[in-house]
PDB file of C-alpha atoms in Angstrom:
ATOM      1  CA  UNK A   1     128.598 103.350 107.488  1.00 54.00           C
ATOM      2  CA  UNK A   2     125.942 101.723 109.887  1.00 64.00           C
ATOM      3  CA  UNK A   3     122.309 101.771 108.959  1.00 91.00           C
ATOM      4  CA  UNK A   4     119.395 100.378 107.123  1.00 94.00           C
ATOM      5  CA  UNK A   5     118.959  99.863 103.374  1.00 95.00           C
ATOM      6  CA  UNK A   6     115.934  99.319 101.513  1.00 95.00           C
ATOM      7  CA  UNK A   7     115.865  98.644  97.784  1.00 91.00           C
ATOM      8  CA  UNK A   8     114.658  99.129  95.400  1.00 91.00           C
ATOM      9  CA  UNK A   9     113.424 103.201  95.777  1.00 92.00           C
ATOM     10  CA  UNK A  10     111.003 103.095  93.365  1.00 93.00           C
ATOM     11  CA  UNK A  11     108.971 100.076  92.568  1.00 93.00           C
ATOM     12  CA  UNK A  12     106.183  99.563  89.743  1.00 93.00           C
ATOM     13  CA  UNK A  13     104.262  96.271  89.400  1.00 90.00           C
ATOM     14  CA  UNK A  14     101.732  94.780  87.807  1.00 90.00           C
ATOM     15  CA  UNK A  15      98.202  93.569  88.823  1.00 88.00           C
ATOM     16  CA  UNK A  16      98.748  90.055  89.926  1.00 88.00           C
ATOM     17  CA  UNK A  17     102.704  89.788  89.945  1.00 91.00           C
ATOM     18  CA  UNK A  18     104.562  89.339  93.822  1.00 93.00           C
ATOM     19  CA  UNK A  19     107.321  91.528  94.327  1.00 94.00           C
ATOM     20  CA  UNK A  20     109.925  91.474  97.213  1.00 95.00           C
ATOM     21  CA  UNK A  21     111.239  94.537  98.717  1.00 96.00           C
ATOM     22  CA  UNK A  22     115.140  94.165 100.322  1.00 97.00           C
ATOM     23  CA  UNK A  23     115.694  95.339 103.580  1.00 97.00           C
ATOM     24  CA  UNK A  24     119.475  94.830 105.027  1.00 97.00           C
ATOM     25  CA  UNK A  25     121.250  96.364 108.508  1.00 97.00           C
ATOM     26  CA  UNK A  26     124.768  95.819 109.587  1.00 95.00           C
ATOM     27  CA  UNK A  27     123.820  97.470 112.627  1.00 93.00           C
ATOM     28  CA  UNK A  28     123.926  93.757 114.077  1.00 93.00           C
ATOM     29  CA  UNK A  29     120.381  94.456 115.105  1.00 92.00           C
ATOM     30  CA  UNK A  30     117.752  91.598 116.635  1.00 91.00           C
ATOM     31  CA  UNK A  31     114.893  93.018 116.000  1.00 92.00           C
ATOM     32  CA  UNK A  32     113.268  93.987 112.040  1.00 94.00           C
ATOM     33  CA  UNK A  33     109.907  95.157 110.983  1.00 95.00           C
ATOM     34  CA  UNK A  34     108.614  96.123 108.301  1.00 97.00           C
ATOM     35  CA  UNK A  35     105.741  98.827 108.084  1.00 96.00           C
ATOM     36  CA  UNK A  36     103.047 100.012 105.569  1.00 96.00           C
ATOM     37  CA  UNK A  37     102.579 104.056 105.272  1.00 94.00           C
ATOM     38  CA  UNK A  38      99.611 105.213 103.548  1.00 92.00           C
ATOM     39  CA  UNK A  39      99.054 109.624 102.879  1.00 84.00           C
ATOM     40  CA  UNK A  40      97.799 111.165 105.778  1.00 78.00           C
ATOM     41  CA  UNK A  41      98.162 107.838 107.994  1.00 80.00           C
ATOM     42  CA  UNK A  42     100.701 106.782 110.521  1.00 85.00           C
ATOM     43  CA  UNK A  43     103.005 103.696 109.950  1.00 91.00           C
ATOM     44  CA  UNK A  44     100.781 100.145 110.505  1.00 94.00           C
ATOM     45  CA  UNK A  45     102.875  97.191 111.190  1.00 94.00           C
ATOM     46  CA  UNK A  46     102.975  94.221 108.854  1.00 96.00           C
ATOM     47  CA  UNK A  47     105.214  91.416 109.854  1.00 96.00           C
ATOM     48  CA  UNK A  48     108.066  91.643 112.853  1.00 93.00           C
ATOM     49  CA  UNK A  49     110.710  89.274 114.052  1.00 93.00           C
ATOM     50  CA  UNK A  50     112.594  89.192 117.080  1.00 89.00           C
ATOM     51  CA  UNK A  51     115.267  86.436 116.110  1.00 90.00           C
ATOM     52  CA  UNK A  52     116.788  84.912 113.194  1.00 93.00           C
ATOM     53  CA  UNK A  53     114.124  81.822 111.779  1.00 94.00           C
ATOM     54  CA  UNK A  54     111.447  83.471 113.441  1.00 93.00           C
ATOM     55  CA  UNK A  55     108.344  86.006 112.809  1.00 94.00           C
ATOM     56  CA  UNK A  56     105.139  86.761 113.404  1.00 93.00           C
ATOM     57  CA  UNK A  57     102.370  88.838 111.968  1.00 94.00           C
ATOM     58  CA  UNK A  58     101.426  92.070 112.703  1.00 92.00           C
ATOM     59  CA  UNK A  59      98.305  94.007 112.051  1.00 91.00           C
ATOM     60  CA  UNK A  60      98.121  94.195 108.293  1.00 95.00           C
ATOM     61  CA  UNK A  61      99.990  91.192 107.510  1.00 96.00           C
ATOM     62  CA  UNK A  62      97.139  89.490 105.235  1.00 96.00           C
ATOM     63  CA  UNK A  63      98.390  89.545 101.729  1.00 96.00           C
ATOM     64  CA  UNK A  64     102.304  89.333 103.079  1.00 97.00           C
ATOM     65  CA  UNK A  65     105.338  87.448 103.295  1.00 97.00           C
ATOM     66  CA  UNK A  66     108.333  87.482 105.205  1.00 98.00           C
ATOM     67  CA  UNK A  67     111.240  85.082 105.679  1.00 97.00           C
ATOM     68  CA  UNK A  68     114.709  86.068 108.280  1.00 97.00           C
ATOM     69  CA  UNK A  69     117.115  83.278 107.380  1.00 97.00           C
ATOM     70  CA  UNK A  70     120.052  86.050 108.354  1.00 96.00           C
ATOM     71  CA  UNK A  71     120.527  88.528 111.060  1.00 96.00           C
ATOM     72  CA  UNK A  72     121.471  91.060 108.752  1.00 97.00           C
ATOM     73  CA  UNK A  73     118.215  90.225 105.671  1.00 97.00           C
ATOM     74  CA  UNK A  74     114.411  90.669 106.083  1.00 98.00           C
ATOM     75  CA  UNK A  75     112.472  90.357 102.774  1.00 98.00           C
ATOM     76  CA  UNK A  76     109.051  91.221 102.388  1.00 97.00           C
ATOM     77  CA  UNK A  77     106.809  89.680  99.630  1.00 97.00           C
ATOM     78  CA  UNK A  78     103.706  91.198  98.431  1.00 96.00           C
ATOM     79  CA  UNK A  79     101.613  88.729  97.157  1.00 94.00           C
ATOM     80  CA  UNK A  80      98.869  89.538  94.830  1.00 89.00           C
ATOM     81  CA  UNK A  81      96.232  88.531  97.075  1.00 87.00           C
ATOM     82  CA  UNK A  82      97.134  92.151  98.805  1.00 88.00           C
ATOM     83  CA  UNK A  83      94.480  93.732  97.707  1.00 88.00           C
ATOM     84  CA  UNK A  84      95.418  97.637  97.839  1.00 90.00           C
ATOM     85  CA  UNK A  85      99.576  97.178  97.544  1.00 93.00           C
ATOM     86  CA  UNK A  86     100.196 100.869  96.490  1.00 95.00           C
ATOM     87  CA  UNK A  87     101.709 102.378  99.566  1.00 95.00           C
ATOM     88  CA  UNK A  88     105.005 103.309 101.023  1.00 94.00           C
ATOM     89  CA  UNK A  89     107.094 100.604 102.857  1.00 96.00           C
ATOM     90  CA  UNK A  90     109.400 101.075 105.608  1.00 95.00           C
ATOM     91  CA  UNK A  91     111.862  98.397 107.283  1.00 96.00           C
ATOM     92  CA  UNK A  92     113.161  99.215 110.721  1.00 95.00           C
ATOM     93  CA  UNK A  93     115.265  97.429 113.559  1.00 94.00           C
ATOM     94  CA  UNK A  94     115.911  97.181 116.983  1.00 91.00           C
ATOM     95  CA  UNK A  95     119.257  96.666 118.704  1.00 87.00           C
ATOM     96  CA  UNK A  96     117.045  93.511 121.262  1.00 76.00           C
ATOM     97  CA  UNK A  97     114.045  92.787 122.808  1.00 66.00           C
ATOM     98  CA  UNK A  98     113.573  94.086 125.891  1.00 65.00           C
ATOM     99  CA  UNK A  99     111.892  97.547 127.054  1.00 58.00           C
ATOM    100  CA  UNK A 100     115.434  99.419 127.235  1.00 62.00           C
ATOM    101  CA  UNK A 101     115.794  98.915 124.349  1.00 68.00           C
ATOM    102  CA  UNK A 102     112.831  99.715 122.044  1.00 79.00           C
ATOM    103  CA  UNK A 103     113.723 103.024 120.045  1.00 87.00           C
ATOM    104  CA  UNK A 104     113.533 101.320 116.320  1.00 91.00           C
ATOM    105  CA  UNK A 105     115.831 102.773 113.403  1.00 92.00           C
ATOM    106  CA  UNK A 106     114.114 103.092 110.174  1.00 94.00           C
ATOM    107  CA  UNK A 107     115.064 102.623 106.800  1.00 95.00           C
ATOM    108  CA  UNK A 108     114.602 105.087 103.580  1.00 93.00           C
ATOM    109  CA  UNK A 109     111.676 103.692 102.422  1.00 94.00           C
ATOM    110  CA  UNK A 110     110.639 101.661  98.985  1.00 95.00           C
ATOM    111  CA  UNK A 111     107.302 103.376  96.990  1.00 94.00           C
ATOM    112  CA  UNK A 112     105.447 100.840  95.648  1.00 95.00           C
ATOM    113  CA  UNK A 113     102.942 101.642  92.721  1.00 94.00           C
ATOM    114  CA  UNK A 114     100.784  98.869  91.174  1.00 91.00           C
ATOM    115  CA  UNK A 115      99.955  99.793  87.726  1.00 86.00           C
TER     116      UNK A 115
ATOM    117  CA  UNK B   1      95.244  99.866 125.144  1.00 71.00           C
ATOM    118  CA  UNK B   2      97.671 102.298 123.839  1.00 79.00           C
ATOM    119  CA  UNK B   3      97.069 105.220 121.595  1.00 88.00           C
ATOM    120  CA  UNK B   4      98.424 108.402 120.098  1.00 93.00           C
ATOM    121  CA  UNK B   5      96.306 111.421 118.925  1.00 95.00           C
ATOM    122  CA  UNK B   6      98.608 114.418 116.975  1.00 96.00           C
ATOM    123  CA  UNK B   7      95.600 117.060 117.669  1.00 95.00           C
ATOM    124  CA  UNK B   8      96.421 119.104 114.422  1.00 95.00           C
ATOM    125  CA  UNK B   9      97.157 117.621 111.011  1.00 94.00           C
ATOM    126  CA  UNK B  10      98.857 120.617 109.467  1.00 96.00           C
ATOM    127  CA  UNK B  11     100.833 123.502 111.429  1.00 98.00           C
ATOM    128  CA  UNK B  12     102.358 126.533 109.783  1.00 98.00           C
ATOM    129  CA  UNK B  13     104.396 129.066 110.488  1.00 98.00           C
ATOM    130  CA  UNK B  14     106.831 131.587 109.624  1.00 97.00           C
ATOM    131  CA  UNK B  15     110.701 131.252 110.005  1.00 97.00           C
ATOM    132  CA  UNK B  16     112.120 132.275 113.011  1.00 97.00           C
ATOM    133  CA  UNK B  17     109.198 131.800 115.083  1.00 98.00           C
ATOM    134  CA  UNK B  18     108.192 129.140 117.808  1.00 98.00           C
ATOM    135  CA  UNK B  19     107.062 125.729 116.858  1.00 98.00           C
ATOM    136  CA  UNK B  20     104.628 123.678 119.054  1.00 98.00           C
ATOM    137  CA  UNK B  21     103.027 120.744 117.961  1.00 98.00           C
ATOM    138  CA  UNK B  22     100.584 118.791 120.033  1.00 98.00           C
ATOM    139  CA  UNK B  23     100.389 115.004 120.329  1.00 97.00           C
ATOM    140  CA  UNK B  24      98.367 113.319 123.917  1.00 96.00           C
ATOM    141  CA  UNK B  25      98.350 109.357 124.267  1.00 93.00           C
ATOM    142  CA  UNK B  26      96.812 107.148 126.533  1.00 89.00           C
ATOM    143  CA  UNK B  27      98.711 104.133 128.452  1.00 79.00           C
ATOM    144  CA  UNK B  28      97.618 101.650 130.924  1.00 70.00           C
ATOM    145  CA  UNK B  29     101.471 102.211 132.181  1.00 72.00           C
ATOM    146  CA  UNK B  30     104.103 104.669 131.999  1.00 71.00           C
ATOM    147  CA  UNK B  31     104.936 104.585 128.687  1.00 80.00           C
ATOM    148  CA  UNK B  32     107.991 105.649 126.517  1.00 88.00           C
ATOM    149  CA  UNK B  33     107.699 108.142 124.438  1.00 92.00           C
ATOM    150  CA  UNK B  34     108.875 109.267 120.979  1.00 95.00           C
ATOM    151  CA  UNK B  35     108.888 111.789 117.891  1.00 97.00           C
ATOM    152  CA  UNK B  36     110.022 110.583 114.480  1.00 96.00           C
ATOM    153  CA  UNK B  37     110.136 113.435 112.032  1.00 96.00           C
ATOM    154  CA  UNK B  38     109.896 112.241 108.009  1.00 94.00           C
ATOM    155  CA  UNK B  39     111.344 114.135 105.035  1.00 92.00           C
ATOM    156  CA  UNK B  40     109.132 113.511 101.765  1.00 87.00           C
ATOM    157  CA  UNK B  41     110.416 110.373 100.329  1.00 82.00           C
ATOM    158  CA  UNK B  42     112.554 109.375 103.036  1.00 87.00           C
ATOM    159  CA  UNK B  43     112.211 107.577 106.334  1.00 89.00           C
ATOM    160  CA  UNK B  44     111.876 108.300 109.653  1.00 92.00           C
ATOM    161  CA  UNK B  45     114.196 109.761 112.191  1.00 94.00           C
ATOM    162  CA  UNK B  46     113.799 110.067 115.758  1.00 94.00           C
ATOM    163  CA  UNK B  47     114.267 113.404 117.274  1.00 96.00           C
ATOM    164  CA  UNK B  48     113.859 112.443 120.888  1.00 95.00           C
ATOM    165  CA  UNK B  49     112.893 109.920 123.062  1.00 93.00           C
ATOM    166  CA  UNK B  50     111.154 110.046 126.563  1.00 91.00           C
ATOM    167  CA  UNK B  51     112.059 107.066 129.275  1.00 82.00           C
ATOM    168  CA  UNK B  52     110.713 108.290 132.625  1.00 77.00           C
ATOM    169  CA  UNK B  53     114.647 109.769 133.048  1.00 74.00           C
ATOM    170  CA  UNK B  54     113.599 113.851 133.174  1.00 83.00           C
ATOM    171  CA  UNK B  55     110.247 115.278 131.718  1.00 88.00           C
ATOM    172  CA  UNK B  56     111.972 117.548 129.739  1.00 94.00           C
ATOM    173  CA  UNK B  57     113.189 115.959 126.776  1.00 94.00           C
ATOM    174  CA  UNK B  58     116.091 117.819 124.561  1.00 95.00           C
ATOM    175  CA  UNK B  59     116.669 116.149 120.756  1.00 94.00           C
ATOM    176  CA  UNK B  60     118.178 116.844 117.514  1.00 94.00           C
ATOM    177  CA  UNK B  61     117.802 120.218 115.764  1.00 94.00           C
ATOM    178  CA  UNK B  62     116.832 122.379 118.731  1.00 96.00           C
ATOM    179  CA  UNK B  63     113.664 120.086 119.057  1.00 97.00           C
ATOM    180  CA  UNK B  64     112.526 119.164 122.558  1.00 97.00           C
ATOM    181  CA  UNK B  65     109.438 117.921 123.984  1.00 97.00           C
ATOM    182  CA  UNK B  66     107.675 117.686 127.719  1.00 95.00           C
ATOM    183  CA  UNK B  67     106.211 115.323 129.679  1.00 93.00           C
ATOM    184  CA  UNK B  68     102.966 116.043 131.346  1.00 92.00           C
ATOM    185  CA  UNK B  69     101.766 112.708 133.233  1.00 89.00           C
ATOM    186  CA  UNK B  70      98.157 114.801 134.513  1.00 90.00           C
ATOM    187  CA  UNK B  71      97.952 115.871 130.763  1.00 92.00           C
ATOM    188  CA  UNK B  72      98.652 112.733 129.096  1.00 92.00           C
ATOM    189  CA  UNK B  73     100.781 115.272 126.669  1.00 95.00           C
ATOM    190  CA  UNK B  74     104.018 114.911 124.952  1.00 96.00           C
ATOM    191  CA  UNK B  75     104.111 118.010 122.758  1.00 98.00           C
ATOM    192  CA  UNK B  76     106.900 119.285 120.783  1.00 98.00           C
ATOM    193  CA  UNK B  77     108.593 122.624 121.021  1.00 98.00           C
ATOM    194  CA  UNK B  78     111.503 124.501 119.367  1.00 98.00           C
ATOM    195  CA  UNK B  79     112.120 128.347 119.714  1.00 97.00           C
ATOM    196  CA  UNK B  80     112.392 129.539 115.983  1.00 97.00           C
ATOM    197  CA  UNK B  81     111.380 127.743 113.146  1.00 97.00           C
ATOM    198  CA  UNK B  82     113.760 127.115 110.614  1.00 97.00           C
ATOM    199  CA  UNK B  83     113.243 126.212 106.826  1.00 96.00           C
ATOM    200  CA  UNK B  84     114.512 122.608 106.921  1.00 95.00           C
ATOM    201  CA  UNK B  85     112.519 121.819 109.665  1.00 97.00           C
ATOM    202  CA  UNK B  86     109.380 121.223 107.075  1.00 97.00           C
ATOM    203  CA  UNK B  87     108.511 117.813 107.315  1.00 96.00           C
ATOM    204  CA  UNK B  88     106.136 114.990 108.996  1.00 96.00           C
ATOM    205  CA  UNK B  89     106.458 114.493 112.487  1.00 97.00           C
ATOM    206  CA  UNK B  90     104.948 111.781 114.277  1.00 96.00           C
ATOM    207  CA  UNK B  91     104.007 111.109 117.854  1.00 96.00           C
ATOM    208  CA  UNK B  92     104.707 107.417 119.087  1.00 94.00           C
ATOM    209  CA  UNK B  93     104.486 105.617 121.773  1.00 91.00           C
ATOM    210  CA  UNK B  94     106.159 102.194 122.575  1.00 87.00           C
ATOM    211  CA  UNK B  95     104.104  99.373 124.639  1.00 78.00           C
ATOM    212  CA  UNK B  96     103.927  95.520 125.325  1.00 74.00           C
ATOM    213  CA  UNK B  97     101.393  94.437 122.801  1.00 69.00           C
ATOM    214  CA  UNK B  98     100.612  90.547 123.033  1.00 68.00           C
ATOM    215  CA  UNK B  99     103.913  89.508 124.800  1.00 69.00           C
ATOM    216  CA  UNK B 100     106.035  92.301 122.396  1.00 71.00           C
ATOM    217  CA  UNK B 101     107.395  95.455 122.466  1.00 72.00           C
ATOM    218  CA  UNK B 102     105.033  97.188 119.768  1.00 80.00           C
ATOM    219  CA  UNK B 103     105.157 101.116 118.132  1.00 86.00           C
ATOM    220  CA  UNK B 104     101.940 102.929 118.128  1.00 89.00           C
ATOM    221  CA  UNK B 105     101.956 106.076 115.933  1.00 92.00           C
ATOM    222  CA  UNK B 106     100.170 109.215 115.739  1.00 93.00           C
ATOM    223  CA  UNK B 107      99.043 110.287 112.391  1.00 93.00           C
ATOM    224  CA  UNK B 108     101.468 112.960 111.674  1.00 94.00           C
ATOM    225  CA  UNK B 109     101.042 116.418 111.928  1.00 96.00           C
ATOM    226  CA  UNK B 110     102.631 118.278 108.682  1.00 96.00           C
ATOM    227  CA  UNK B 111     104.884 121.444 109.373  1.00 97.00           C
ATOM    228  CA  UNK B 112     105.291 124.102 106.643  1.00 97.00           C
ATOM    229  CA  UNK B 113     107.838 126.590 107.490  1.00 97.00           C
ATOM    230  CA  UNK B 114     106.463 130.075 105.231  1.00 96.00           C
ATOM    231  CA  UNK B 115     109.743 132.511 104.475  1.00 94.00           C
TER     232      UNK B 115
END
């Protein structure tokens, strides 16, 4: 099966600990993102990258980490300087870069909860 | 700038009847267009996409959505409501933000399907 998988589902952490979320496609993607969903919000982007070795910040990325050494792998890191980590997390991709071809493909999601 | 306003937060309505959620946007260009719809706990999935092809838009599920250019609408339709379509659904539109492609999302509107 093609897709996107995030682990873990469920995530609990402690004040002041970093925790990376997985986020893997073997839809031979470019593109990856990962996105922050908090209740009654939209999705607010984090950190994106277009090509393997590279990424950039989004809008929210303060507190965040990222590294895309694969294709296929884009890890996110929160950090404990993120101040307010509880949220929902979603990783998505896009098959390139251009404007044909911006419909993204989301993940399941990973819950975070900071105890 | 780009942005996305879902006019109603929550929508109900019984099963079998019509469905019409409302989402406007504003675009210094002709923008594409999307709906994502979100299960609880799960992540999105796009129902339909609008690329300046036809204004009428048909998706997944019976779903389908038109584009109004005077309006600066993109709402959602679908003749009779059916239990599983409760869920999130999100307005988005896609635009060059800073030399990227970048999503903008609406804040959801929440459908509850009564029996």
């Amino acid at each position: 099966d093609g897709g996107i998988t995030q682990s873990p589902k469920y995530l609990f952490r402690k004040e002041g600990q970093n925790v990376t979320l997985s986020c893997e496609q073997n839809l031979n993607h470019d593109a990856m993102y990962w996105y922050r969903q908090d209740p009654g919000q939209g999705l607010r982007l984090i950190y994106y990258s277009q090509i393997v070795n590279d990424f950039q910040k989004g809008d929210i990325a303060e507190g965040y980490s990222v590294s895309r050494e694969k294709k296929e792998s884009f890890p996110l890191t929160v950090t404990s300087a993120q101040k307010n980590p509880t949220a929902f997390y979603l990783c998505a991709s896009r098959p390139g870069t251009s404007a044909i071809t911006d419909t993204q493909y989301f993940g399941p999601g990973t819950r975070l909860t900071v105890l | 700038a780009q942005s996305v306003t879902q006019l109603d937060s929550h929508v109900s309505v019984s099963e079998g009847t019509p469905v019409l959620l409302r989402c406007n946007y504003s675009s210094s260009y002709s923008p594409s267009l999307f709906w994502y719809v979100q299960h609880p706990n799960k992540g999105l999935q796009l129902l339909l996409k609008y690329t300046s092809a036809a204004t009428l838009v048909k998706g997944i599920n019976g779903f389908e959505a038109e584009f109004k250019k005077s309006e600066t609408s993109f709402h959602l339709t679908k003749p009779s409501a059916h239990m599983s379509d409760a869920a999130e659904y999100f307005c988005v539109v896609s635009s060059l933000k800073g030399g990227r492609r970048a999503l903008t999302f609406g804040s959801g509107t929440r459908l509850q399907v009564q029996p």
